[in-house]
PDB file of C-alpha atoms in Angstrom:
ATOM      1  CA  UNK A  26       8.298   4.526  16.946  1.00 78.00           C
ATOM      2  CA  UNK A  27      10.391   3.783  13.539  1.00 83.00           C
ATOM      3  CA  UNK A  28       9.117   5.205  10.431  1.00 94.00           C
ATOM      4  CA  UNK A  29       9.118   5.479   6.848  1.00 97.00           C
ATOM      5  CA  UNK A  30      10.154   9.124   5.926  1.00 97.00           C
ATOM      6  CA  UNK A  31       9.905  10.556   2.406  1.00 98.00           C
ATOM      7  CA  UNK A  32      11.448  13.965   0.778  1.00 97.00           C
ATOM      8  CA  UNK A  33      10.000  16.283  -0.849  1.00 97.00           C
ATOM      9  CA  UNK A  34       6.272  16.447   0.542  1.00 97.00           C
ATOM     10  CA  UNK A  35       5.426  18.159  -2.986  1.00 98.00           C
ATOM     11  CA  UNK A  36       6.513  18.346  -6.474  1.00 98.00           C
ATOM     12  CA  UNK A  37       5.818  20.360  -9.145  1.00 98.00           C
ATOM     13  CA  UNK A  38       7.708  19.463 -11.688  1.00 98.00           C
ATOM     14  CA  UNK A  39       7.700  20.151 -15.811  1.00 98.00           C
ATOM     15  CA  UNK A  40       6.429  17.579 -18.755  1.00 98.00           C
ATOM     16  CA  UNK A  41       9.559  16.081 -19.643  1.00 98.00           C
ATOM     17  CA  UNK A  42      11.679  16.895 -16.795  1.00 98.00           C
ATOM     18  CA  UNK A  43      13.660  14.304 -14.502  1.00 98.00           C
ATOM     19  CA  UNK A  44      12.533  14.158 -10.855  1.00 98.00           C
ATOM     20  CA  UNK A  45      13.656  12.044  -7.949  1.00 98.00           C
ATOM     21  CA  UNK A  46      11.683  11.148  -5.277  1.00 98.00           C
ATOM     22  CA  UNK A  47      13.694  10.088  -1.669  1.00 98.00           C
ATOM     23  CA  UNK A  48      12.390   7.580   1.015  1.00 97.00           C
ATOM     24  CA  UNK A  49      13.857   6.510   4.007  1.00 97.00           C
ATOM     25  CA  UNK A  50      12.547   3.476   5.090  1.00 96.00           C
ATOM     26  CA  UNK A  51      12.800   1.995   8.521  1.00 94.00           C
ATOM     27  CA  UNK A  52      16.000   1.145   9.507  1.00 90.00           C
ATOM     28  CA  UNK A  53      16.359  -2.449  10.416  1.00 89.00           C
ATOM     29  CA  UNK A  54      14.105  -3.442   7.351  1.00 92.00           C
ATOM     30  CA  UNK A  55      15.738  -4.946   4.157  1.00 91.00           C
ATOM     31  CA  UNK A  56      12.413  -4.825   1.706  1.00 94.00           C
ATOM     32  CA  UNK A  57      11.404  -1.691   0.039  1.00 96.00           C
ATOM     33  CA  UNK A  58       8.832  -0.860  -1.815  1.00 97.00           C
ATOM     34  CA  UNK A  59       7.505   2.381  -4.606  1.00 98.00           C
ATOM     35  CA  UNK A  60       3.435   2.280  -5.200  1.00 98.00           C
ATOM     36  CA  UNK A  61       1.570   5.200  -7.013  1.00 98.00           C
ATOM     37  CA  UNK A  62      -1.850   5.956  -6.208  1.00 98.00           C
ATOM     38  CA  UNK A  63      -3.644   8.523  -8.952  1.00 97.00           C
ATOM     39  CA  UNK A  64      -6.019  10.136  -7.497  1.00 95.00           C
ATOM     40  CA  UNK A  65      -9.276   8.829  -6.701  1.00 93.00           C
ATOM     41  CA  UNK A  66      -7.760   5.519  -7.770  1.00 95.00           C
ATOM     42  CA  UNK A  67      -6.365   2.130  -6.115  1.00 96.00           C
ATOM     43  CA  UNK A  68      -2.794   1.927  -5.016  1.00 97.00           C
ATOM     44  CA  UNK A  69      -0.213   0.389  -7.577  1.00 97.00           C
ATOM     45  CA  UNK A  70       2.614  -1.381  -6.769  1.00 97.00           C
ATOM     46  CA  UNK A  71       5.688  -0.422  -9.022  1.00 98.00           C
ATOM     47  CA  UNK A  72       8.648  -1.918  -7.315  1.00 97.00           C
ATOM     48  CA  UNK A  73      10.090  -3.697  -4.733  1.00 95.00           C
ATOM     49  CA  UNK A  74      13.589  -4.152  -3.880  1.00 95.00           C
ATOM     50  CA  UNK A  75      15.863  -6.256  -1.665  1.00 93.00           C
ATOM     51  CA  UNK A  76      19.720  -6.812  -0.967  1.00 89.00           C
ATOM     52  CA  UNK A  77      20.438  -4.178  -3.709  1.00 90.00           C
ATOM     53  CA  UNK A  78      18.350  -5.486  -6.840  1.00 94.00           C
ATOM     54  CA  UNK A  79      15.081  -5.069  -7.882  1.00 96.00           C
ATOM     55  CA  UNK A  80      13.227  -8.383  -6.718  1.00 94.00           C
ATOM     56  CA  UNK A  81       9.633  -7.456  -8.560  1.00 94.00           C
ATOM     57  CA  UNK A  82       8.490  -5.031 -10.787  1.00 95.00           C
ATOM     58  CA  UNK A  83       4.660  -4.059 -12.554  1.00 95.00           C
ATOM     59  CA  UNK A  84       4.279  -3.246 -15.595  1.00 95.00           C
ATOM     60  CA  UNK A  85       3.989   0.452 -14.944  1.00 95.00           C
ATOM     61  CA  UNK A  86       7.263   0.327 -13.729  1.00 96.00           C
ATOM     62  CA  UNK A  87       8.977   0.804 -17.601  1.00 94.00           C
ATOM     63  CA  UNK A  88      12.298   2.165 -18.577  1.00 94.00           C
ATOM     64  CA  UNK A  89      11.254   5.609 -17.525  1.00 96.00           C
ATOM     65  CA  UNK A  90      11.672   4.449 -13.679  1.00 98.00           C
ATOM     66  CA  UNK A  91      14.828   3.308 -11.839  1.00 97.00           C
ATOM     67  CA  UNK A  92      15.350   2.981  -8.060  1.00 97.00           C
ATOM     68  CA  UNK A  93      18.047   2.713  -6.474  1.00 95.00           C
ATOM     69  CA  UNK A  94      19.860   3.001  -2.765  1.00 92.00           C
ATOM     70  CA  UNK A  95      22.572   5.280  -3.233  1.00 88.00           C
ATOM     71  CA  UNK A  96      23.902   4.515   0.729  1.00 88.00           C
ATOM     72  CA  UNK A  97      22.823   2.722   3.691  1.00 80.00           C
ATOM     73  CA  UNK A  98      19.750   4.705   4.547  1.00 88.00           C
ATOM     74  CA  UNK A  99      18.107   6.002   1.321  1.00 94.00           C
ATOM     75  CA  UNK A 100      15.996   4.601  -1.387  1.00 96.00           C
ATOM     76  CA  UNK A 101      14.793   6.738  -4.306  1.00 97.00           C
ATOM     77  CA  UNK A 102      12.829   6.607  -7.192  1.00 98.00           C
ATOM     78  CA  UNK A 103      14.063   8.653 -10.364  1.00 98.00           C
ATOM     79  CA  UNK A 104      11.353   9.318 -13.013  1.00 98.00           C
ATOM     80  CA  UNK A 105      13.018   9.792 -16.322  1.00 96.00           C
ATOM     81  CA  UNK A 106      10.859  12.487 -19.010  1.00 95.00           C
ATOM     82  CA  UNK A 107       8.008  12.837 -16.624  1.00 97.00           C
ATOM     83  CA  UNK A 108       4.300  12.856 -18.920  1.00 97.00           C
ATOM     84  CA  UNK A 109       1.359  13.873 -17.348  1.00 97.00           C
ATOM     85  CA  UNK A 110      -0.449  10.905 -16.472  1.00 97.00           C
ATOM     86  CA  UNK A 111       2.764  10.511 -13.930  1.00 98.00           C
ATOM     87  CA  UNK A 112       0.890  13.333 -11.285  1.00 98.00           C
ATOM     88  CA  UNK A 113       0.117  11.181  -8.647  1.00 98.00           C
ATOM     89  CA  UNK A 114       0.783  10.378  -4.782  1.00 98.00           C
ATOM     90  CA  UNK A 115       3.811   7.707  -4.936  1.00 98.00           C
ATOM     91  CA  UNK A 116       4.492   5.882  -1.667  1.00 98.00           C
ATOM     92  CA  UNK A 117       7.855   4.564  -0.078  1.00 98.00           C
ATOM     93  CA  UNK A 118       6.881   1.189   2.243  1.00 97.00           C
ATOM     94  CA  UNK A 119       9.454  -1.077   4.003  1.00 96.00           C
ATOM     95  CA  UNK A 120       8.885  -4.455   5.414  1.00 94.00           C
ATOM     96  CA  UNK A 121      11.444  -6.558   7.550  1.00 89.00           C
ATOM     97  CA  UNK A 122      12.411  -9.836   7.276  1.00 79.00           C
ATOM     98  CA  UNK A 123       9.843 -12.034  10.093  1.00 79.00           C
ATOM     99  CA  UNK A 124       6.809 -10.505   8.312  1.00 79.00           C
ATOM    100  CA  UNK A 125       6.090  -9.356   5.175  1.00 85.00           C
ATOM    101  CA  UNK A 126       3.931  -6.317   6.818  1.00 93.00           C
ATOM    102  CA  UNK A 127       4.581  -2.946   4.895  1.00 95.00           C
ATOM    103  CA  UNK A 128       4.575   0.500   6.650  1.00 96.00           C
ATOM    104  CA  UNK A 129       4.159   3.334   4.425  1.00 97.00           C
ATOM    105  CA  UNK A 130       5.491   6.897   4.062  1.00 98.00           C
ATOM    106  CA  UNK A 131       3.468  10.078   3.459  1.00 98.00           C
ATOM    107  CA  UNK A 132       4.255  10.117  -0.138  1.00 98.00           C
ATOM    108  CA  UNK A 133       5.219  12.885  -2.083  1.00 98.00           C
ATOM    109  CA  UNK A 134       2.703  14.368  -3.971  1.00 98.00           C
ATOM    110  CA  UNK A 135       4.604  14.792  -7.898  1.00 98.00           C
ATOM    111  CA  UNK A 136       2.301  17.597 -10.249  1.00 98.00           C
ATOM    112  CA  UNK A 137       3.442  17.071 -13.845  1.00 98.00           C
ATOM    113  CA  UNK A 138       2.870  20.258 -15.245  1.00 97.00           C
TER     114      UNK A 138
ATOM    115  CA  UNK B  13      -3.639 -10.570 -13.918  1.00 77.00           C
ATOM    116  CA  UNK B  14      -4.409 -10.727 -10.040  1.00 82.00           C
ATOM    117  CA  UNK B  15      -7.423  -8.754  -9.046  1.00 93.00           C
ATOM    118  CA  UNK B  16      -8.615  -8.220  -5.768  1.00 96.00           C
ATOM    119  CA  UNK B  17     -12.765  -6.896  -5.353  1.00 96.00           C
ATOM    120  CA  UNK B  18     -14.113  -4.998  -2.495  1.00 96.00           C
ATOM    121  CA  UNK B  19     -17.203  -4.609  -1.733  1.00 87.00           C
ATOM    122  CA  UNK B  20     -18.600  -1.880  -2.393  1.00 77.00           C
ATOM    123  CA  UNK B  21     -19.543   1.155  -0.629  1.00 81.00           C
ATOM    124  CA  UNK B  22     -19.560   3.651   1.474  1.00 93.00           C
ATOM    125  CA  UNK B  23     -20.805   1.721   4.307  1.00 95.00           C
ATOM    126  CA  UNK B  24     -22.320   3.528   7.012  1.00 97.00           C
ATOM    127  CA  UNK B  25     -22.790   1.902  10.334  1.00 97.00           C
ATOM    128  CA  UNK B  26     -23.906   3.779  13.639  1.00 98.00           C
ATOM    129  CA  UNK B  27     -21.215   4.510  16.624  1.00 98.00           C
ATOM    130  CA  UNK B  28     -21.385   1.245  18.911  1.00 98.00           C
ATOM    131  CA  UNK B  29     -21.891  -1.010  16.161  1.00 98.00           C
ATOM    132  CA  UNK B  30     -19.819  -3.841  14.126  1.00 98.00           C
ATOM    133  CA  UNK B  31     -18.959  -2.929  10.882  1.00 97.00           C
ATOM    134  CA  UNK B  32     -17.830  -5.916   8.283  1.00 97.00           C
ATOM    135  CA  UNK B  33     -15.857  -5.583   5.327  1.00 97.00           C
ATOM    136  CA  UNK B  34     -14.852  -7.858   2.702  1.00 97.00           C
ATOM    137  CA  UNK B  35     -13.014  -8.712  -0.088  1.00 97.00           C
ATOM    138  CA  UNK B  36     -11.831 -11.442  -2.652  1.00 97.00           C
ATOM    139  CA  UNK B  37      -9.365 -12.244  -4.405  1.00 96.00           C
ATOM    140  CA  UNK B  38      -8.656 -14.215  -8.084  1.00 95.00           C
ATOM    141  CA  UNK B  39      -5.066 -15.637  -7.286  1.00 93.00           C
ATOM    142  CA  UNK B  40      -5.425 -19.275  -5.335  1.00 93.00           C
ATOM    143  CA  UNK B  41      -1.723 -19.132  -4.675  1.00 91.00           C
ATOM    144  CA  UNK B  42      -1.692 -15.651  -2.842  1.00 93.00           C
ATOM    145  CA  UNK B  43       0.011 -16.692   0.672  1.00 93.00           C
ATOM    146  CA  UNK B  44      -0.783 -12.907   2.909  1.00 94.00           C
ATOM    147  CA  UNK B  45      -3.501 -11.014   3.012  1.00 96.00           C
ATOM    148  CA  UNK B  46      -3.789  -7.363   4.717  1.00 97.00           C
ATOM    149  CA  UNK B  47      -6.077  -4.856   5.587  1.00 98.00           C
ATOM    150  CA  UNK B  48      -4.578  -0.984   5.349  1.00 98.00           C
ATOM    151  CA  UNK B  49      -6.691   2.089   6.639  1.00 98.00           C
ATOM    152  CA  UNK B  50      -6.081   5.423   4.229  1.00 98.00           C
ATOM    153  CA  UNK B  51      -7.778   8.831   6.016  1.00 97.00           C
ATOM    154  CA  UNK B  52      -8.249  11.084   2.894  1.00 95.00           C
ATOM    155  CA  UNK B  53      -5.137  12.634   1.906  1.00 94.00           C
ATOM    156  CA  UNK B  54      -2.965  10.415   3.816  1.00 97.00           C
ATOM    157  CA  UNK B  55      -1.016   7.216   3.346  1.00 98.00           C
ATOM    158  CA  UNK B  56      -1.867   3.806   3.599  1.00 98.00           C
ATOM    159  CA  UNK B  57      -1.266   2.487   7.796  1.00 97.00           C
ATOM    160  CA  UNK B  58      -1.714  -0.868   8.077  1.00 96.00           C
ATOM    161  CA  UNK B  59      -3.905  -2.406  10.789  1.00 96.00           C
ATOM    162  CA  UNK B  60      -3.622  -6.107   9.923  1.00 95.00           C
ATOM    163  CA  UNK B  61      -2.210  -9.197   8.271  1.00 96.00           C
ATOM    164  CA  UNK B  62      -3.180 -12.477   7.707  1.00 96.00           C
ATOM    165  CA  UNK B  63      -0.910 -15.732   6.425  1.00 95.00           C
ATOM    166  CA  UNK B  64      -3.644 -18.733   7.528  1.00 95.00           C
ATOM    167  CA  UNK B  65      -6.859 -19.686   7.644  1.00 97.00           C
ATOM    168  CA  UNK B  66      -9.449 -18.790  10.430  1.00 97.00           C
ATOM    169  CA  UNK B  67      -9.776 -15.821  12.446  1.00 97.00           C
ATOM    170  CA  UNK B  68      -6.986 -13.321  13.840  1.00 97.00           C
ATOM    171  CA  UNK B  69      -7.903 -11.089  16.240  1.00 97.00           C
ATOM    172  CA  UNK B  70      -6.275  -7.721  17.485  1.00 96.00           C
ATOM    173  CA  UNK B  71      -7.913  -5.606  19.983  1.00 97.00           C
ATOM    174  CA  UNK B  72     -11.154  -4.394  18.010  1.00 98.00           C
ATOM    175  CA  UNK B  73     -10.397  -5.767  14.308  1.00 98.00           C
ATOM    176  CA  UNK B  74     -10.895  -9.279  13.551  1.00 98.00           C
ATOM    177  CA  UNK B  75      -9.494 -10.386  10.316  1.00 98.00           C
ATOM    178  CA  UNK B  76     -10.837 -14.129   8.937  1.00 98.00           C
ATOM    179  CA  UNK B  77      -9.358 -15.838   5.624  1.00 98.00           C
ATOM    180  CA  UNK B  78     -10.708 -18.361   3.825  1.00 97.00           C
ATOM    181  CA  UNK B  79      -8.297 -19.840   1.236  1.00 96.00           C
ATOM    182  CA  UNK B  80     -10.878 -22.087  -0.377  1.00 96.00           C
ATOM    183  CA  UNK B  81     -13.087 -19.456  -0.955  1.00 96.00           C
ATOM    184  CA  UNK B  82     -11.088 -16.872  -1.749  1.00 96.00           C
ATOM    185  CA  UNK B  83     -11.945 -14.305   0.590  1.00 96.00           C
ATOM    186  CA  UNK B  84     -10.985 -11.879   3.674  1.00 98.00           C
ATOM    187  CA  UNK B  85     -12.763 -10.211   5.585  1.00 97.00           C
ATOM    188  CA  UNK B  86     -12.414  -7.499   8.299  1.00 98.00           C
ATOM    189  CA  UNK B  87     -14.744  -6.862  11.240  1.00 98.00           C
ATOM    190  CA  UNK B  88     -14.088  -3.725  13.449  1.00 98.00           C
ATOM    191  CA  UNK B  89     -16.389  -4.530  16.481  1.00 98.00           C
ATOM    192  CA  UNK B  90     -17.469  -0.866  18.538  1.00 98.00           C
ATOM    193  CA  UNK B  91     -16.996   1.546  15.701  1.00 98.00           C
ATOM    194  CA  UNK B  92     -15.888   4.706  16.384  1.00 97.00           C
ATOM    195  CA  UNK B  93     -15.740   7.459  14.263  1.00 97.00           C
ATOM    196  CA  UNK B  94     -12.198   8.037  14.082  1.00 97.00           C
ATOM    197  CA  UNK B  95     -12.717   4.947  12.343  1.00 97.00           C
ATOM    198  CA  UNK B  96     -13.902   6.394   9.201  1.00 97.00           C
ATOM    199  CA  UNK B  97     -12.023   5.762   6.720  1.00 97.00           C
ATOM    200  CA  UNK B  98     -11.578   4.056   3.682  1.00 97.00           C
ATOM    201  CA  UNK B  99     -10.238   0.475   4.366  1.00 98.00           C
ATOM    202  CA  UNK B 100      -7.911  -1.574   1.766  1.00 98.00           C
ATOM    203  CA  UNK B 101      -7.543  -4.978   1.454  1.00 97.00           C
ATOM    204  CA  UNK B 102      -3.680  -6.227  -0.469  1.00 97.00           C
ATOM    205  CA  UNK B 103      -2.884  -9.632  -1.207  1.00 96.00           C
ATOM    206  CA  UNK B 104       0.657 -10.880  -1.427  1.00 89.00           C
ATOM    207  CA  UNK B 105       3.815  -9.218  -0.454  1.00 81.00           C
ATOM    208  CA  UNK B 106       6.288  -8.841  -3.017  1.00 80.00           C
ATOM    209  CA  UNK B 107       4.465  -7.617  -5.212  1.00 88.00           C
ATOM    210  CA  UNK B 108       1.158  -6.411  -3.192  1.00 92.00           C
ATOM    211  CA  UNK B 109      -2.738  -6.328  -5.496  1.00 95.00           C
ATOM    212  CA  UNK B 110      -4.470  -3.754  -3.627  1.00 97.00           C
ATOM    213  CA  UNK B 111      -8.230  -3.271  -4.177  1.00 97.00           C
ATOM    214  CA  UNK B 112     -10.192  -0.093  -4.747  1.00 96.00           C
ATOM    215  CA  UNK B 113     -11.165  -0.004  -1.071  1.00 96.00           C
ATOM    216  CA  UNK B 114     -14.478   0.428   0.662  1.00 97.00           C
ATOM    217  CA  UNK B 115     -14.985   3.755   2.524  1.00 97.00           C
ATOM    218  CA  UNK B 116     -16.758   3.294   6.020  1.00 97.00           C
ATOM    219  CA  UNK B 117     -18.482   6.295   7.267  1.00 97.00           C
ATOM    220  CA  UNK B 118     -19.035   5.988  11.604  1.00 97.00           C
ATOM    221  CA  UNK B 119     -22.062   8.291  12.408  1.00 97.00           C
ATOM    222  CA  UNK B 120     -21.836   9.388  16.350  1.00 94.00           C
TER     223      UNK B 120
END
């Protein structure tokens, strides 16, 4: 069964440092999607994105963030000057085109030390 | 701001038995509606969606909208207790409101 895949599992990563964050998404689906979920908290949406532009974005999602789909099968998320409050579980989803259903990834945890 | 409200828990419900969850939503022009399952630790896996009013049904989840009201809800008839779990109800697609979820605890 297709799935969403997402690289690294972990990240440990400095205050201030640039990370990027890689998903996969399923391969015949043209939506994608970046949520955060802090822990103990409710998933966010940040992002989605469709025929190579961003089509929504929250208001988390600042000039720190960027996505982008570098070829034909990944999607990443690059967090500019990482702070603190950016440790959280972040989540690659892609949805098709029939149904607007979203199947997730298994995040990547990102520590902001 | 769209919010979306759970109800809250944990709920606890014995093996065998039908547990109901619910949730509403502010947004009267939100068009889906779905229900995601997150085991601790894990990511979101979503077990259904909903576009119209009335009842959809798949194998032991029910899911019922009601636009006028503002609410979905999710039944899970025979509860097992790999179904514990904490269960999250988005609205809208593009740009999915997910609430705080309610965690269901299935005692054998």
């Amino acid at each position: 069964e297709p799935e969403v895949t997402q690289t690294p599992s972990h990240q440990v990563t400095q205050m201030g440092q640039e990370v990027i964050l890689r998903c996969v998404p399923i391969s015949n689906h043209l939506y994608f999607y970046w949520y955060r979920q802090i822990l103990g908290q409710k998933v966010e949406f940040l992002v989605s994105f469709y025929n190579n532009e961003i089509s929504e974005k929250s208001e988390i999602f600042d000039d720190q963030f960027s996505v982008e789909r570098p070829d034909g099968s990944n999607f990443t998320l690059k967090i500019r000057s990482t702070k603190l409050e950016d440790s959280a579980m972040y989540f690659c989803a892609s949805s098709g085109t029939t149904t607007y259903e979203q199947y997730f990834g298994p995040g990547t945890r990102l520590t902001v030390t | 701001q769209k919010e979306v409200e759970q109800n809250s828990g944990p709920l606890s419900v014995p093996e065998g038995a039908i547990a109901s969850l619910n949730c509403t939503y502010s947004d009267r022009g939100s068009q889906s509606f779905f229900w995601y399952r997150q085991y601790s630790g894990k990511s979101p896996e979503l077990i259904m969606s909903i576009y119209s009013n009335g009842d959809k049904e798949d194998g032991r989840f029910t899911a019922q909208l009601n636009k006028a009201s503002q609410y979905v809800s999710l039944l899970i008839r025979d509860s097992q207790p790999s179904d514990s779990a904490t269960y999250l109800c988005a609205v809208d697609a593009g740009k999915s409101t997910f609430g705080d979820g309610t965690t269901l605890t299935v005692k054998p």
